[in-house]
Protein backbone atom coordinates (compact mmCIF):
# COMPACT_ATOMS: atom_id res chain seq x y z
CA UNK A 1 0.00 0.00 0.00
CA UNK A 2 1.08 3.53 -0.66
CA UNK A 3 2.17 5.79 2.20
CA UNK A 4 1.52 8.89 0.10
CA UNK A 5 -1.31 11.18 1.09
CA UNK A 6 -3.91 11.89 -1.60
CA UNK A 7 -6.61 14.56 -1.63
CA UNK A 8 -10.03 12.92 -1.29
CA UNK A 9 -12.27 15.96 -0.79
CA UNK A 10 -12.45 19.50 0.54
CA UNK A 11 -12.95 20.05 4.26
CA UNK A 12 -15.69 22.55 3.43
CA UNK A 13 -17.63 19.76 1.67
CA UNK A 14 -17.91 17.68 4.85
CA UNK A 15 -20.90 18.11 7.13
CA UNK A 16 -20.50 17.23 10.79
CA UNK A 17 -21.57 13.66 11.61
CA UNK A 18 -22.43 12.92 7.96
CA UNK A 19 -20.20 10.21 6.42
CA UNK A 20 -18.99 10.68 2.87
CA UNK A 21 -17.90 7.71 0.75
CA UNK A 22 -14.81 8.07 -1.43
CA UNK A 23 -12.63 5.58 -3.29
CA UNK A 24 -8.87 5.71 -3.12
CA UNK A 25 -6.99 3.22 -5.34
CA UNK A 26 -10.22 1.14 -5.53
CA UNK A 27 -10.48 1.09 -1.72
CA UNK A 28 -13.84 2.29 -0.37
CA UNK A 29 -13.36 4.73 2.48
CA UNK A 30 -15.81 6.63 4.65
CA UNK A 31 -14.64 10.15 5.53
CA UNK A 32 -16.26 11.50 8.69
CA UNK A 33 -16.01 14.94 10.27
CA UNK A 34 -17.04 14.78 13.93
CA UNK A 35 -16.05 16.31 17.25
CA UNK A 36 -13.72 18.74 15.47
CA UNK A 37 -11.67 16.01 13.75
CA UNK A 38 -11.73 14.17 10.43
CA UNK A 39 -11.47 10.39 10.27
CA UNK A 40 -11.02 7.86 7.47
CA UNK A 41 -12.32 4.34 8.00
CA UNK A 42 -12.77 1.40 5.62
CA UNK A 43 -16.29 1.77 4.29
CA UNK A 44 -17.37 -1.89 4.40
CA UNK A 45 -18.73 -3.45 7.60
CA UNK A 46 -16.71 -6.45 8.80
CA UNK A 47 -19.91 -8.34 9.65
CA UNK A 48 -21.96 -7.76 6.51
CA UNK A 49 -20.82 -6.48 3.13
CA UNK A 50 -22.59 -3.09 3.39
CA UNK A 51 -21.40 0.49 3.26
CA UNK A 52 -20.72 2.11 6.63
CA UNK A 53 -21.06 5.56 5.07
CA UNK A 54 -24.80 4.96 4.90
CA UNK A 55 -24.94 4.70 8.70
CA UNK A 56 -25.25 7.16 11.58
CA UNK A 57 -22.39 8.86 13.41
CA UNK A 58 -22.51 9.52 17.15
CA UNK A 59 -19.89 9.72 19.94
CA UNK A 60 -16.99 9.16 17.51
CA UNK A 61 -18.59 5.93 16.26
CA UNK A 62 -20.13 4.96 12.96
CA UNK A 63 -23.04 2.54 13.01
CA UNK A 64 -23.75 -0.01 10.31
CA UNK A 65 -27.30 0.60 9.15
CA UNK A 66 -28.05 -3.08 8.48
CA UNK A 67 -27.47 -4.83 11.83
CA UNK A 68 -26.47 -1.98 14.15
CA UNK A 69 -22.81 -2.75 14.81
CA UNK A 70 -20.81 0.38 15.65
CA UNK A 71 -17.14 0.99 14.92
CA UNK A 72 -14.82 3.43 16.68
CA UNK A 73 -13.67 6.01 14.13
CA UNK A 74 -10.27 6.27 15.86
CA UNK A 75 -9.44 2.55 16.01
CA UNK A 76 -11.89 0.72 13.74
CA UNK A 77 -12.78 -1.64 16.60
CA UNK A 78 -16.39 -2.75 16.90
CA UNK A 79 -18.18 -1.70 20.08
CA UNK A 80 -21.08 -4.11 19.81
CA UNK A 81 -22.32 -7.26 18.18
CA UNK A 82 -22.86 -8.69 15.67
CA UNK A 83 -19.49 -7.41 14.34
CA UNK A 84 -16.46 -8.89 16.09
CA UNK A 85 -13.65 -7.89 13.71
CA UNK A 86 -12.29 -4.35 13.38
CA UNK A 87 -12.17 -2.45 10.10
CA UNK A 88 -9.06 -0.54 8.97
CA UNK A 89 -8.63 3.14 9.73
CA UNK A 90 -6.34 5.40 7.74
CA UNK A 91 -4.22 8.49 8.51
CA UNK A 92 -5.77 11.86 7.64
CA UNK A 93 -4.06 15.22 7.10
CA UNK A 94 -5.72 18.58 6.61
CA UNK A 95 -3.87 21.09 4.43
CA UNK A 96 -5.85 24.30 4.07
CA UNK A 97 -9.24 23.12 2.82
CA UNK A 98 -7.90 19.80 1.48
CA UNK A 99 -8.57 16.49 3.22
CA UNK A 100 -5.77 14.05 2.44
CA UNK A 101 -5.76 10.33 3.24
CA UNK A 102 -3.04 7.69 3.09
CA UNK A 103 -3.83 4.03 2.57
CA UNK A 104 -1.20 3.16 5.15
CA UNK A 105 -3.32 1.52 7.84
CA UNK A 106 -3.19 2.86 11.38
CA UNK A 107 -4.87 -0.25 12.75
Coordinates of C-alpha atoms in Angstrom, one line a residue:
X1 CA 0.0 0.0 0.0
X2 CA 1.1 3.5 -0.7
X3 CA 2.2 5.8 2.2
X4 CA 1.5 8.9 0.1
X5 CA -1.3 11.2 1.1
X6 CA -3.9 11.9 -1.6
X7 CA -6.6 14.6 -1.6
X8 CA -10.0 12.9 -1.3
X9 CA -12.3 16.0 -0.8
X10 CA -12.5 19.5 0.5
X11 CA -13.0 20.1 4.3
X12 CA -15.7 22.5 3.4
X13 CA -17.6 19.8 1.7
X14 CA -17.9 17.7 4.9
X15 CA -20.9 18.1 7.1
X16 CA -20.5 17.2 10.8
X17 CA -21.6 13.7 11.6
X18 CA -22.4 12.9 8.0
X19 CA -20.2 10.2 6.4
X20 CA -19.0 10.7 2.9
X21 CA -17.9 7.7 0.8
X22 CA -14.8 8.1 -1.4
X23 CA -12.6 5.6 -3.3
X24 CA -8.9 5.7 -3.1
X25 CA -7.0 3.2 -5.3
X26 CA -10.2 1.1 -5.5
X27 CA -10.5 1.1 -1.7
X28 CA -13.8 2.3 -0.4
X29 CA -13.4 4.7 2.5
X30 CA -15.8 6.6 4.6
X31 CA -14.6 10.1 5.5
X32 CA -16.3 11.5 8.7
X33 CA -16.0 14.9 10.3
X34 CA -17.0 14.8 13.9
X35 CA -16.1 16.3 17.3
X36 CA -13.7 18.7 15.5
X37 CA -11.7 16.0 13.8
X38 CA -11.7 14.2 10.4
X39 CA -11.5 10.4 10.3
X40 CA -11.0 7.9 7.5
X41 CA -12.3 4.3 8.0
X42 CA -12.8 1.4 5.6
X43 CA -16.3 1.8 4.3
X44 CA -17.4 -1.9 4.4
X45 CA -18.7 -3.4 7.6
X46 CA -16.7 -6.4 8.8
X47 CA -19.9 -8.3 9.6
X48 CA -22.0 -7.8 6.5
X49 CA -20.8 -6.5 3.1
X50 CA -22.6 -3.1 3.4
X51 CA -21.4 0.5 3.3
X52 CA -20.7 2.1 6.6
X53 CA -21.1 5.6 5.1
X54 CA -24.8 5.0 4.9
X55 CA -24.9 4.7 8.7
X56 CA -25.3 7.2 11.6
X57 CA -22.4 8.9 13.4
X58 CA -22.5 9.5 17.2
X59 CA -19.9 9.7 19.9
X60 CA -17.0 9.2 17.5
X61 CA -18.6 5.9 16.3
X62 CA -20.1 5.0 13.0
X63 CA -23.0 2.5 13.0
X64 CA -23.7 0.0 10.3
X65 CA -27.3 0.6 9.1
X66 CA -28.0 -3.1 8.5
X67 CA -27.5 -4.8 11.8
X68 CA -26.5 -2.0 14.2
X69 CA -22.8 -2.8 14.8
X70 CA -20.8 0.4 15.6
X71 CA -17.1 1.0 14.9
X72 CA -14.8 3.4 16.7
X73 CA -13.7 6.0 14.1
X74 CA -10.3 6.3 15.9
X75 CA -9.4 2.6 16.0
X76 CA -11.9 0.7 13.7
X77 CA -12.8 -1.6 16.6
X78 CA -16.4 -2.8 16.9
X79 CA -18.2 -1.7 20.1
X80 CA -21.1 -4.1 19.8
X81 CA -22.3 -7.3 18.2
X82 CA -22.9 -8.7 15.7
X83 CA -19.5 -7.4 14.3
X84 CA -16.5 -8.9 16.1
X85 CA -13.6 -7.9 13.7
X86 CA -12.3 -4.3 13.4
X87 CA -12.2 -2.4 10.1
X88 CA -9.1 -0.5 9.0
X89 CA -8.6 3.1 9.7
X90 CA -6.3 5.4 7.7
X91 CA -4.2 8.5 8.5
X92 CA -5.8 11.9 7.6
X93 CA -4.1 15.2 7.1
X94 CA -5.7 18.6 6.6
X95 CA -3.9 21.1 4.4
X96 CA -5.8 24.3 4.1
X97 CA -9.2 23.1 2.8
X98 CA -7.9 19.8 1.5
X99 CA -8.6 16.5 3.2
X100 CA -5.8 14.0 2.4
X101 CA -5.8 10.3 3.2
X102 CA -3.0 7.7 3.1
X103 CA -3.8 4.0 2.6
X104 CA -1.2 3.2 5.1
X105 CA -3.3 1.5 7.8
X106 CA -3.2 2.9 11.4
X107 CA -4.9 -0.3 12.7

